[in-house]
Amino acid sequence: MDSGTRSDVLIVGASVAGLSTARALRDEGFAGTITMVGEEDALPYDRPPLSKRILTGEWAAGESALCTQADLDRLGIRLLRGTAAAALDPAGRVVTTASGDDLRYGTLVVTTGVSARRPAYGAGLGGVHLLRTRADAIALRAGLATARRAVVAGAGVLGSEIAAGLRERGVAVTLAGRSRHLRLGLAGALLSPLIARLHRANGVELRLGEEVIGLRGDDRVTAAVLSGGDVVETDLVVAAIGCVPNTGWLASSGLDVSDGIVCDFAGRAAPGVFAAGDVAAWTDPRTGVPVRVEHQLNAAEQARLVARTIATGAVPAAPPVPFFWSDLYGTKIQVYGHGGGTSLDTIAGDPESGRFVAAVQRDGIVTAVVGWNMPRDFRTARVHVGRPAQLVDLKGR
Ligand SMILES: Cc1cc2nc3c(=O)[nH]c(=O)nc-3n(C[C@H](O)[C@H](O)[C@H](O)COP(=O)(O)OP(=O)(O)OC[C@H]3O[C@@H](n4cnc5c(N)ncnc54)[C@H](O)[C@@H]3O)c2cc1C
C-alpha cells in the first residue's frame, strides 16, 4: 500500500474479531473506507475446527474459511494479506507495517489475537507441534501419518480437545499437565472429574499434576520427560500450554498492554483506538478489573459492539457476557457466564446420565450456566446468570 494512504477504519488482525468488525460496520450502514491488515497470508478462517473436524480429518484444512475474496469485494473491505503491523503512533493516527508502509486511519480497531505459548523444550526437534494456526494444523496432520503414540502437554481446553481428536485418529495419548485439574474455559476446574471420566473412557492416560519438562530424541522426539521423573515414549508431542497476546508491535505506542490491550467497558483503548477479541481486556464495570476472554463468540460479539459504537456513536453499557463451547468425543459442552464460581449444582438432567445443565455459583449468586449434551435446556437456563442461586430450582436442594 502506498505510504500515506488513509482508511476511515483500519483493522489490524484479519480473523474472527477483525472480519466481524468489518462486516458489522457495513451492517450498521457505515459507508466509509475499511482496510483490514492480516499477518497470515490467508483469507480469514475459523480456528475452532482446527482442533476438531480438521484434526480428525473430517474436514480439509481449507474448509473453515470465514469468507471469500468475493464477499470482501462486495462489502468494500480491503484486505492486505501477509502484512504485519509493526508500530502504532496513536497521536498521529498511523500504523507502520513491517515493510515500512504507513497506514493512516480515522479509527483503529486492534484485533491481533494471541499466539500459542512456546515451550522451553523441543526447539529444532521433529515431531513437536503447537496448534493455533491453519499452518500448525496442516503440520500436525502430516505428523500423524506416522505417529502411533502422542503426548499432549497442557490440561486446558485445547489440550483436552487435541487429546480427543488424536484418540479419534487411533493414536495412543498421554495427557500431561501442571494442574491437578482439567480446566475448561470459563468453567475452570469445576468440570474436571467429568472430563477426566470422558478421557479415561476413551483410553487417554492422564498424568495430571505432572508437566512435561523436557524431551528426548536426536532429530525427532522419542520421549517426553515428566516433572515427576517418568519418561514417556512417544512419536509426537503437542504443546497446548496457553497463549500470549499479540501486542509486541504496540510496545512503543503508549497503550497499556500489561495483559493484552487494556480497554474501558466498551473496548476503547485510547482516542480513536478500539480493541476486540482475544487480545482485548475490556474492563468489567462490576469489578473495575480488565478481563481478557479467549473465546470465539466473545470475539464476534465485542467486534459487533465496537462496530456499532464507531458507526452510530452508541456505546454499550457493559461488555458481552462470555459464552464458550467445546466438543469432546461427541459431547457438546457449553458455558455461559463469568466463571470463577466455587460450586456446580444441577438444574436439569443428571451428570451420571451424560446429559445435564448446571449452575455455577459463588457467594450465593449464579455466575455461569453449564450445558452438557443438553443444548435446548442450556439455552433457557442462561437467564439465571447473575441471579441469586436461591431463586433457581436446583435439583437436590
Ligand atoms: C485450535 C483452537 C480451537 C478453538 N476452539 C474454540 C472453541 O471450541 N470455542 C471457543 O469459544 N473458542 C475456541 N477457540 C478460540 C477462538 O478461536 C478465538 O477466541 C478466536 O480465534 C479469537 O479471534 P480473534 O480474531 O480475536 O484472534 P485470532 O483468531 O487469534 O486472530 C488474530 C489475527 O491477527 C493476526 N495478527 C497478529 N499480529 C498481527 C500484526 N502485528 N499485524 C497483522 N496481523 C496480526 C494473526 O495472524 C491472526 O490472524 C479455539 C482456538 C484454537 C486455536
XYZ file of C-alpha atoms and ligand atoms in Angstrom:
450
model
C 0.000 0.000 0.000
C 1.279 3.490 -0.790
C 2.666 5.476 2.090
C 0.144 7.970 3.331
C -2.971 6.096 2.143
C -5.747 6.707 4.671
C -8.668 4.486 5.698
C -11.639 5.697 7.701
C -11.398 2.467 9.696
C -8.207 0.418 9.834
C -8.486 -3.044 11.373
C -5.250 -4.778 12.361
C -5.761 -8.563 12.623
C -7.806 -10.406 9.984
C -9.514 -13.202 11.847
C -12.882 -13.575 13.623
C -12.801 -10.283 15.521
C -11.371 -8.310 12.585
C -13.750 -9.674 9.968
C -16.744 -9.403 12.338
C -15.904 -5.737 12.946
C -15.737 -5.012 9.223
C -18.966 -6.890 8.447
C -20.840 -5.290 11.353
C -19.714 -1.817 10.250
C -21.406 -2.426 6.894
C -24.475 -3.916 8.638
C -24.692 -0.672 10.631
C -24.672 1.303 7.377
C -21.088 2.570 7.665
C -20.118 3.803 4.186
C -16.502 4.865 4.822
C -13.361 3.074 3.672
C -12.338 -0.056 5.590
C -8.904 -1.697 5.396
C -8.048 -4.919 7.177
C -4.421 -5.948 7.704
C -3.540 -9.581 8.392
C -0.164 -11.134 9.103
C -1.216 -14.571 7.828
C -1.242 -14.931 4.058
C -4.795 -16.278 4.072
C -8.391 -15.177 3.995
C -9.920 -15.067 7.494
C -10.676 -18.557 8.831
C -12.274 -20.165 11.853
C -9.898 -21.682 14.430
C -12.224 -23.959 16.485
C -12.359 -26.639 13.731
C -8.538 -26.869 13.783
C -8.702 -28.992 16.958
C -11.936 -30.751 15.989
C -13.035 -31.663 12.439
C -9.759 -30.674 10.809
C -7.663 -32.599 13.335
C -9.834 -35.705 12.999
C -9.610 -35.497 9.201
C -13.352 -34.947 8.702
C -12.657 -31.605 7.025
C -9.865 -30.477 4.722
C -7.711 -27.720 6.227
C -9.212 -25.089 3.910
C -12.805 -25.848 4.882
C -13.021 -23.395 7.765
C -12.796 -20.206 5.692
C -14.978 -17.411 7.086
C -15.394 -15.558 3.787
C -14.319 -15.464 0.167
C -12.479 -12.674 -1.626
C -15.753 -12.018 -3.483
C -17.522 -11.433 -0.119
C -14.890 -8.868 0.837
C -15.133 -7.177 -2.569
C -18.914 -6.998 -2.325
C -18.689 -5.347 1.110
C -15.936 -2.974 0.008
C -13.465 -4.329 2.566
C -9.842 -4.080 1.511
C -7.682 -6.901 2.898
C -3.891 -6.656 2.987
C -2.813 -10.295 3.422
C 0.633 -11.303 4.632
C 1.105 -7.824 6.109
C 2.230 -7.384 9.726
C 1.713 -4.167 11.653
C 4.995 -3.231 13.344
C 4.253 0.022 15.203
C 1.452 2.396 16.173
C 1.536 6.147 16.676
C -1.884 6.846 18.234
C -1.398 10.642 18.304
C -0.545 10.770 14.602
C -3.135 8.054 13.821
C -0.732 5.935 11.797
C 0.218 2.268 11.803
C 3.569 1.317 10.257
C 3.886 -2.117 8.678
C 6.888 -4.460 8.889
C 7.812 -3.442 5.343
C 7.799 0.230 6.323
C 4.489 1.415 4.847
C 2.493 3.991 6.785
C -1.230 3.215 7.052
C -3.162 6.281 8.185
C -6.571 5.957 9.747
C -9.521 7.768 11.259
C -10.340 4.968 13.720
C -8.186 1.932 14.527
C -9.525 -1.430 15.701
C -6.886 -3.822 17.034
C -7.837 -7.498 16.707
C -4.422 -9.174 16.694
C -5.457 -12.082 18.931
C -2.984 -14.327 20.690
C -0.185 -16.751 19.788
C 0.405 -20.193 21.232
C 2.940 -20.099 24.072
C 6.137 -21.899 23.038
C 7.522 -24.432 25.486
C 11.124 -24.186 26.673
C 11.800 -27.665 25.206
C 11.733 -29.111 21.708
C 13.328 -26.341 19.610
C 14.567 -27.866 16.345
C 13.237 -31.365 17.189
C 10.926 -33.084 14.681
C 7.508 -34.253 15.885
C 6.904 -31.302 18.245
C 3.793 -29.248 17.483
C 1.712 -26.253 18.517
C -1.881 -25.637 17.377
C -3.037 -22.076 16.771
C -2.954 -21.513 13.014
C -4.079 -23.378 9.929
C -0.407 -23.967 9.084
C 0.026 -25.597 12.526
C -2.986 -27.863 11.820
C -1.597 -28.925 8.446
C 1.780 -29.731 10.028
C 0.141 -31.699 12.853
C -1.983 -33.700 10.448
C 1.079 -34.552 8.382
C 2.873 -35.639 11.561
C 0.015 -38.011 12.388
C 0.675 -40.087 9.290
C 3.476 -41.937 11.100
C 2.572 -41.420 14.773
C 1.258 -44.229 16.958
C 1.785 -42.536 20.345
C 1.427 -38.898 21.348
C 1.975 -36.804 24.440
C -0.265 -33.749 24.807
C 1.187 -31.149 27.174
C -1.416 -28.919 28.821
C -4.529 -29.561 30.932
C -6.626 -26.740 29.457
C -9.469 -26.998 26.981
C -7.179 -27.104 23.956
C -5.140 -29.955 25.450
C -8.362 -31.893 26.052
C -9.647 -31.263 22.519
C -6.352 -32.320 20.959
C -6.264 -35.490 23.084
C -9.828 -36.323 21.984
C -9.035 -35.629 18.309
C -5.904 -37.801 18.426
C -7.837 -40.668 20.023
C -10.348 -40.452 17.177
C -7.384 -40.881 14.826
C -6.387 -44.061 16.680
C -3.293 -42.596 18.340
C -2.413 -43.668 21.919
C -2.450 -40.488 24.030
C -0.884 -39.407 27.307
C -2.221 -36.046 28.523
C 0.114 -34.354 30.997
C -0.500 -31.021 32.725
C 0.954 -28.974 35.546
C -2.532 -28.500 37.009
C -4.100 -31.336 39.014
C -7.373 -30.472 37.290
C -8.514 -30.419 33.692
C -9.637 -26.855 33.029
C -12.388 -25.967 30.609
C -12.573 -22.293 29.650
C -14.973 -20.297 31.808
C -15.900 -23.352 33.874
C -12.338 -23.574 35.187
C -11.713 -26.788 37.128
C -15.335 -27.481 38.131
C -15.926 -29.955 35.307
C -12.566 -31.691 35.782
C -13.911 -35.003 37.194
C -16.423 -35.319 34.341
C -13.864 -34.507 31.662
C -11.367 -36.897 33.245
C -14.002 -39.622 33.102
C -14.591 -38.910 29.382
C -10.863 -39.098 28.639
C -10.386 -42.320 30.572
C -13.422 -43.919 28.930
C -11.781 -43.146 25.600
C -8.413 -44.581 26.550
C -6.381 -41.441 27.357
C -3.723 -41.840 30.031
C -3.981 -38.805 32.319
C -0.878 -37.533 34.105
C -2.315 -34.548 35.962
C -0.071 -32.538 38.254
C 2.908 -33.577 36.112
C 4.139 -31.264 33.406
C 6.413 -32.071 30.503
C 9.826 -30.622 31.432
C 11.976 -31.921 28.588
C 12.126 -34.113 25.512
C 14.470 -36.841 24.303
C 15.499 -37.608 20.736
C 18.219 -36.646 18.243
C 16.419 -35.163 15.265
C 12.912 -36.389 16.171
C 11.266 -36.645 19.563
C 11.325 -40.166 21.041
C 10.209 -39.494 24.619
C 8.862 -36.824 26.957
C 10.265 -36.317 30.451
C 7.637 -35.519 33.104
C 8.240 -33.413 36.214
C 7.609 -36.475 38.415
C 10.631 -38.159 36.775
C 8.807 -40.589 34.454
C 9.858 -40.821 30.824
C 7.009 -41.472 28.358
C 7.984 -42.860 24.961
C 6.273 -41.025 22.144
C 6.389 -40.241 18.411
C 4.743 -36.844 18.708
C 4.279 -34.033 21.249
C 1.656 -31.313 21.041
C 2.174 -28.414 23.443
C -1.013 -26.595 24.458
C 0.329 -24.597 27.378
C -1.523 -21.328 26.950
C -1.339 -18.235 24.809
C 0.403 -14.888 24.677
C -1.399 -11.708 23.469
C -0.030 -10.334 20.191
C 0.913 -6.878 21.488
C 4.660 -6.779 20.784
C 4.076 -4.378 17.897
C 2.427 -1.912 20.326
C 5.463 -1.660 22.642
C 6.214 1.978 21.764
C 2.574 3.072 21.372
C 1.991 4.164 24.966
C -1.079 1.879 25.217
C -1.442 -0.219 28.366
C -0.558 -3.738 27.187
C 0.079 -5.296 30.599
C -2.117 -8.322 29.730
C -3.490 -7.742 26.267
C -4.746 -4.256 25.393
C -6.432 -2.715 28.412
C -9.709 -1.073 27.372
C -12.673 0.528 29.117
C -16.007 -1.337 29.319
C -16.751 -0.525 25.652
C -13.451 -1.609 24.072
C -11.858 1.875 23.912
C -8.087 1.798 24.465
C -7.196 5.402 23.528
C -8.789 8.209 21.498
C -9.580 6.673 18.098
C -8.324 3.210 19.143
C -10.524 0.210 19.985
C -9.600 -3.419 20.632
C -11.711 -6.578 20.382
C -11.294 -10.348 20.637
C -8.651 -12.462 22.344
C -6.140 -9.586 22.527
C -8.531 -7.179 24.255
C -9.019 -6.796 28.019
C -12.319 -4.963 28.452
C -12.919 -3.576 31.927
C -15.759 -5.294 33.759
C -17.850 -2.403 35.162
C -18.975 -4.599 38.098
C -15.426 -5.094 39.367
C -13.337 -2.450 37.597
C -10.965 -5.235 36.509
C -9.879 -5.676 32.858
C -10.664 -9.208 31.684
C -9.364 -10.976 28.596
C -11.603 -13.736 27.219
C -10.177 -16.216 24.700
C -13.465 -17.447 23.217
C -14.764 -17.203 19.687
C -18.280 -15.834 20.292
C -16.931 -13.222 22.672
C -14.605 -12.017 19.900
C -17.507 -11.746 17.459
C -19.773 -10.017 19.980
C -17.133 -7.480 21.071
C -16.477 -6.749 17.394
C -20.179 -6.089 16.823
C -20.336 -3.673 19.775
C -17.204 -1.811 18.612
C -18.579 -1.515 15.083
C -21.853 -0.109 16.399
C -20.017 2.470 18.519
C -17.921 3.555 15.529
C -20.855 3.664 13.113
C -23.539 5.155 15.350
C -21.864 6.529 18.472
C -23.987 4.161 20.616
C -21.793 2.990 23.492
C -22.694 -0.365 25.116
C -23.431 -0.307 28.833
C -21.309 -3.378 29.553
C -19.100 -5.972 27.839
C -20.855 -9.057 26.433
C -21.409 -11.990 28.764
C -18.841 -14.606 27.686
C -20.101 -17.757 26.004
C -17.970 -20.787 25.266
C -18.482 -24.241 23.803
C -16.380 -27.319 23.183
C -16.811 -30.772 21.687
C -15.127 -33.768 23.323
C -15.783 -37.265 21.966
C -19.163 -36.112 20.645
C -20.126 -34.466 23.954
C -21.248 -30.870 23.487
C -20.197 -28.716 26.426
C -21.446 -25.122 26.685
C -20.690 -22.464 29.289
C -22.292 -19.029 29.571
C -21.333 -16.514 32.245
C -18.384 -15.000 34.025
C -16.864 -18.102 35.592
C -14.922 -18.004 38.819
C -17.560 -19.985 40.741
C -16.960 -22.434 43.557
C -19.773 -24.982 43.182
C -21.746 -26.731 40.469
C -25.426 -27.572 41.088
C -27.630 -29.485 38.675
C -30.681 -27.680 37.257
C -31.821 -30.301 34.738
C -30.782 -33.811 33.675
C -28.193 -35.813 35.578
C -24.366 -35.777 35.288
C -24.379 -39.592 35.680
C -26.540 -39.923 32.551
C -24.197 -37.779 30.432
C -26.840 -35.047 29.930
C -27.312 -32.140 32.318
C -27.486 -28.405 32.855
C -25.887 -26.948 35.974
C -25.483 -23.595 37.718
C -22.062 -22.407 38.776
C -22.325 -20.210 41.848
C -20.232 -18.078 44.110
C -21.403 -16.397 47.301
C -24.999 -17.359 46.536
C -25.043 -15.797 43.054
C -25.180 -17.799 39.802
C -22.021 -16.767 37.909
C -22.379 -19.157 34.967
C -24.518 -21.915 33.497
C -23.056 -25.138 32.075
C -24.715 -27.359 29.476
C -23.544 -30.946 28.883
C -25.243 -32.501 25.867
C -28.452 -30.539 26.634
C -28.358 -27.515 24.310
C -32.042 -26.618 24.485
C -32.267 -26.634 28.297
C -28.922 -24.829 28.440
C -30.325 -22.020 26.291
C -33.283 -21.461 28.610
C -31.150 -21.715 31.758
C -28.930 -18.818 30.684
C -31.385 -16.320 32.242
C -30.219 -17.465 35.684
C -26.765 -15.880 35.305
C -26.461 -13.002 37.778
C -29.470 -14.139 39.845
C -29.397 -15.247 43.489
C -28.994 -19.039 43.477
C -31.897 -19.426 45.919
C -34.274 -18.298 43.165
C -33.124 -21.134 40.895
C -34.809 -24.506 41.153
C -31.700 -26.590 41.878
C -32.046 -30.351 41.982
C -31.219 -31.979 45.300
C -31.837 -28.879 47.382
C -7.402 -24.908 17.913
C -8.355 -23.911 18.523
C -9.628 -24.322 18.924
C -10.523 -23.413 19.484
N -11.766 -23.847 19.860
C -12.628 -22.974 20.428
C -13.923 -23.403 20.823
O -14.288 -24.575 20.712
N -14.765 -22.482 21.371
C -14.399 -21.175 21.523
O -15.194 -20.381 22.030
N -13.177 -20.736 21.128
C -12.287 -21.608 20.605
N -11.040 -21.169 20.214
C -10.673 -19.757 20.423
C -11.087 -18.903 19.217
O -10.557 -19.438 18.058
C -10.604 -17.482 19.452
O -11.331 -16.958 20.543
C -10.765 -16.598 18.229
O -9.991 -17.053 17.160
C -10.343 -15.169 18.580
O -10.392 -14.390 17.423
P -9.506 -13.072 17.270
O -9.886 -12.516 15.946
O -9.651 -12.224 18.477
O -7.983 -13.545 17.285
P -7.201 -14.581 16.381
O -8.121 -15.611 15.846
O -6.021 -15.006 17.183
O -6.689 -13.728 15.145
C -5.761 -12.694 15.239
C -5.171 -12.464 13.865
O -4.340 -11.322 13.910
C -3.151 -11.588 13.199
N -2.061 -10.728 13.717
C -1.376 -10.871 14.878
N -0.457 -9.897 14.989
C -0.575 -9.138 13.872
C 0.105 -7.965 13.412
N 1.086 -7.391 14.134
N -0.268 -7.452 12.217
C -1.260 -8.010 11.472
N -1.923 -9.126 11.863
C -1.588 -9.666 13.064
C -2.894 -13.057 13.459
O -2.012 -13.575 12.480
C -4.295 -13.619 13.382
O -4.634 -13.995 12.096
C -10.117 -22.057 19.651
C -8.831 -21.657 19.278
C -7.955 -22.567 18.719
C -6.565 -22.129 18.307
